[in-house]
Coordinates of C-alpha atoms in Angstrom, one line a residue:
X1 CA -12.1 10.3 -18.4
X2 CA -13.7 6.8 -18.7
X3 CA -16.4 6.4 -16.0
X4 CA -17.7 3.1 -17.2
X5 CA -17.7 0.1 -14.8
X6 CA -16.5 -3.5 -15.3
X7 CA -16.9 -6.6 -13.2
X8 CA -13.4 -7.7 -12.1
X9 CA -14.4 -11.0 -10.4
X10 CA -16.8 -13.1 -8.6
X11 CA -16.5 -14.8 -5.1
X12 CA -18.4 -17.5 -3.2
X13 CA -18.2 -16.2 0.4
X14 CA -19.0 -18.5 3.3
X15 CA -20.8 -17.2 6.4
X16 CA -18.1 -15.4 8.3
X17 CA -18.1 -13.6 11.7
X18 CA -17.8 -9.8 11.6
X19 CA -14.4 -8.6 13.1
X20 CA -14.8 -7.2 16.6
X21 CA -13.6 -3.8 15.5
X22 CA -16.6 -3.3 13.2
X23 CA -20.3 -2.9 14.0
X24 CA -22.8 -5.0 12.1
X25 CA -24.4 -8.4 12.1
X26 CA -21.9 -10.8 13.7
X27 CA -22.7 -13.5 11.1
X28 CA -23.0 -11.6 7.9
X29 CA -19.5 -10.3 7.2
X30 CA -18.4 -10.3 3.5
X31 CA -15.0 -9.5 2.2
X32 CA -13.3 -10.4 -1.1
X33 CA -9.9 -10.1 0.7
X34 CA -8.5 -13.5 1.4
X35 CA -6.6 -11.9 4.3
X36 CA -9.7 -11.8 6.4
X37 CA -12.2 -14.2 4.7
X38 CA -12.1 -17.6 3.0
X39 CA -13.7 -18.1 -0.4
X40 CA -15.0 -21.3 -2.0
X41 CA -13.8 -23.5 -3.4
X42 CA -10.5 -23.4 -1.6
X43 CA -8.0 -24.7 -4.1
X44 CA -5.6 -25.9 -1.4
X45 CA -8.3 -28.2 0.0
X46 CA -9.1 -29.8 -3.4
X47 CA -8.0 -33.2 -4.5
X48 CA -4.5 -33.2 -5.8
X49 CA -3.2 -30.5 -3.6
X50 CA -0.8 -32.5 -1.4
X51 CA -0.6 -30.3 1.7
X52 CA -4.4 -30.1 2.3
X53 CA -6.1 -32.3 -0.4
X54 CA -8.7 -34.9 0.7
X55 CA -9.2 -33.3 4.0
X56 CA -12.0 -35.2 5.7
X57 CA -13.3 -32.1 7.6
X58 CA -13.5 -30.0 4.3
X59 CA -15.2 -32.9 2.4
X60 CA -17.8 -33.3 5.2
X61 CA -18.4 -29.5 5.3
X62 CA -19.7 -29.2 1.7
X63 CA -20.0 -32.5 -0.1
X64 CA -22.4 -35.4 0.2
X65 CA -19.6 -37.9 -0.4
X66 CA -16.0 -38.1 -1.6
X67 CA -17.1 -38.8 -5.1
X68 CA -18.9 -35.4 -5.3
X69 CA -15.8 -33.7 -3.9
X70 CA -13.5 -35.4 -6.4
X71 CA -15.8 -34.3 -9.2
X72 CA -15.8 -30.7 -8.0
X73 CA -12.0 -30.8 -7.6
X74 CA -11.5 -31.9 -11.2
X75 CA -13.8 -29.1 -12.5
X76 CA -12.1 -26.4 -10.5
X77 CA -8.6 -27.6 -11.4
X78 CA -9.6 -27.3 -15.1
X79 CA -10.6 -23.7 -14.6
X80 CA -7.4 -23.0 -12.6
X81 CA -5.3 -24.4 -15.3
X82 CA -7.0 -22.1 -17.8
X83 CA -6.4 -19.1 -15.5
X84 CA -10.1 -18.6 -15.1
X85 CA -10.0 -19.3 -11.4
X86 CA -7.4 -17.8 -9.0
X87 CA -5.7 -19.0 -5.8
X88 CA -7.8 -16.6 -3.6
X89 CA -11.1 -18.0 -5.0
X90 CA -11.8 -15.4 -7.7
X91 CA -13.8 -16.6 -10.6
X92 CA -13.1 -14.5 -13.7
X93 CA -16.4 -15.4 -15.5
X94 CA -19.9 -15.0 -14.0
X95 CA -21.1 -18.2 -15.6
X96 CA -18.5 -20.3 -13.9
X97 CA -19.2 -18.7 -10.5
X98 CA -22.9 -19.3 -10.8
X99 CA -22.4 -22.9 -11.9
X100 CA -20.1 -23.7 -8.9
X101 CA -22.4 -21.8 -6.5
X102 CA -25.5 -23.6 -7.5
X103 CA -23.9 -27.0 -8.0
X104 CA -21.9 -27.2 -4.8
X105 CA -22.3 -24.4 -2.3
X106 CA -25.9 -22.9 -2.5
X107 CA -27.1 -25.2 0.3
X108 CA -24.3 -24.2 2.7
X109 CA -25.0 -20.6 3.8
X110 CA -22.7 -19.1 1.2
X111 CA -23.2 -15.9 -0.7
X112 CA -22.1 -15.3 -4.3
X113 CA -20.9 -11.7 -4.9
X114 CA -19.7 -9.7 -7.9
X115 CA -16.9 -7.1 -7.6
X116 CA -16.9 -4.1 -10.0
X117 CA -15.0 -0.9 -10.4
X118 CA -14.5 1.8 -12.9
X119 CA -12.7 0.5 -16.0
X120 CA -9.7 2.8 -15.4
X121 CA -8.9 0.8 -12.2
X122 CA -9.4 -2.7 -13.7
X123 CA -5.7 -3.2 -14.7
X124 CA -4.7 -2.8 -11.1
X125 CA -6.8 -5.9 -10.1
X126 CA -4.6 -8.5 -11.8
X127 CA -0.9 -9.3 -12.5
X128 CA -2.1 -10.7 -15.8
X129 CA -4.7 -8.2 -16.8
X130 CA -3.9 -8.1 -20.5
X131 CA -5.0 -11.7 -20.8
X132 CA -8.2 -11.4 -18.8
X133 CA -11.6 -10.6 -20.2
X134 CA -13.4 -8.2 -18.0
X135 CA -17.2 -8.1 -18.2
X136 CA -18.4 -4.7 -19.2
X137 CA -21.2 -2.9 -17.3
X138 CA -21.9 -2.5 -13.7
X139 CA -22.5 -5.8 -12.0
X140 CA -26.0 -7.1 -11.7
X141 CA -27.6 -8.1 -8.5
X142 CA -28.3 -6.3 -5.2
X143 CA -25.8 -3.6 -4.3
X144 CA -24.7 -4.3 -0.8
X145 CA -21.8 -1.9 -0.2
X146 CA -18.4 -0.7 -1.2
X147 CA -14.9 -1.8 -0.3
X148 CA -11.3 -0.7 -0.8
X149 CA -8.9 -3.5 -1.8
X150 CA -5.4 -3.8 -3.2
X151 CA -3.9 -6.6 -5.3
X152 CA -0.9 -8.5 -4.0
X153 CA 0.5 -11.6 -5.7
X154 CA -2.3 -14.2 -5.3
X155 CA -5.1 -12.2 -3.8
X156 CA -6.4 -8.9 -2.3
X157 CA -5.6 -7.0 0.8
X158 CA -8.4 -5.0 2.4
X159 CA -8.0 -1.5 3.8
X160 CA -9.6 -3.0 6.9
X161 CA -6.8 -5.5 7.6
X162 CA -4.4 -2.5 7.6
X163 CA -6.7 -0.6 10.0
X164 CA -6.9 2.2 7.4
X165 CA -10.5 2.7 8.2
X166 CA -9.3 4.5 11.3
X167 CA -8.1 7.3 9.1
X168 CA -11.7 8.4 8.6
X169 CA -14.2 9.5 11.3
X170 CA -17.1 10.2 8.9
X171 CA -17.8 6.7 7.4
X172 CA -20.3 4.0 8.1
X173 CA -20.4 0.3 7.8
X174 CA -23.4 -1.9 7.1
X175 CA -24.4 -5.3 8.4
X176 CA -22.0 -7.0 5.9
X177 CA -19.0 -5.0 7.2
X178 CA -18.9 -3.2 3.9
X179 CA -18.8 0.6 3.5
X180 CA -22.3 2.0 3.6
X181 CA -21.1 4.8 1.3
X182 CA -21.4 5.8 -2.3
X183 CA -18.7 4.6 -4.8
X184 CA -17.6 8.2 -5.2
X185 CA -17.0 8.4 -1.4
X186 CA -15.0 5.1 -1.6
X187 CA -13.0 6.5 -4.5
X188 CA -12.1 9.6 -2.5
X189 CA -11.1 7.4 0.4
X190 CA -8.9 5.2 -1.8
X191 CA -7.1 8.3 -3.1
X192 CA -6.4 9.5 0.5
X193 CA -4.8 6.2 1.7
X194 CA -2.6 5.6 -1.3
X195 CA 0.9 4.8 -0.1
X196 CA -0.4 3.7 3.4
X197 CA -0.5 0.2 4.7
X198 CA 0.4 -2.6 2.4
X199 CA 2.5 -1.7 -0.7
X200 CA -0.4 -1.9 -3.1
X201 CA -2.6 0.3 -5.2
X202 CA -5.8 0.8 -3.3
X203 CA -8.9 0.2 -5.5
X204 CA -12.4 1.3 -4.7
X205 CA -14.9 -1.4 -5.6
X206 CA -18.7 -2.0 -5.4
X207 CA -20.0 -5.4 -4.1
X208 CA -23.2 -6.8 -5.5
X209 CA -24.9 -9.9 -4.1
X210 CA -26.0 -12.3 -6.9
X211 CA -27.3 -15.1 -4.7

């Protein structure tokens, strides 16, 4: 059985309040599920997206002026058109995630994280996995916890938004709202909750903080 790890994506996570049903730092919550956390850049708030594009509040939140915002929008749309950036804010390549983080979001209390799992689960993380190039090897950076996520159309569900954590009375969460458990424990948990909650394949993942 293949036990090697691959990185299946990178997310820029803004500072988010921890849900009331979890212990932890109220300002440090991190999730790669777009059901319970936003990720940057938000493609629907980029220039050219008619329903939300050119939103003054969004521009003022992250950009020095509209010119910088337009530049960022053009760059992210180019990645999106190449299927290297997803609707939920997932970067497929580390170099792109690092560039956007440092160029546009590092000064705004955001965290850049890498998501990795065993290679045998990687095909479950995308509807178009045969065209994606996963990065081999366990993600670099500081390991900050595990999570259990499930792919659905344009993003991930979390086992938290399905309250499936209540199926376990022997687990702990850390200050980020992530599982303070080993990957092997997360793997066992994912197996136990298959078929519960959302109609997805639950995938155990590790989260590493890059910046």
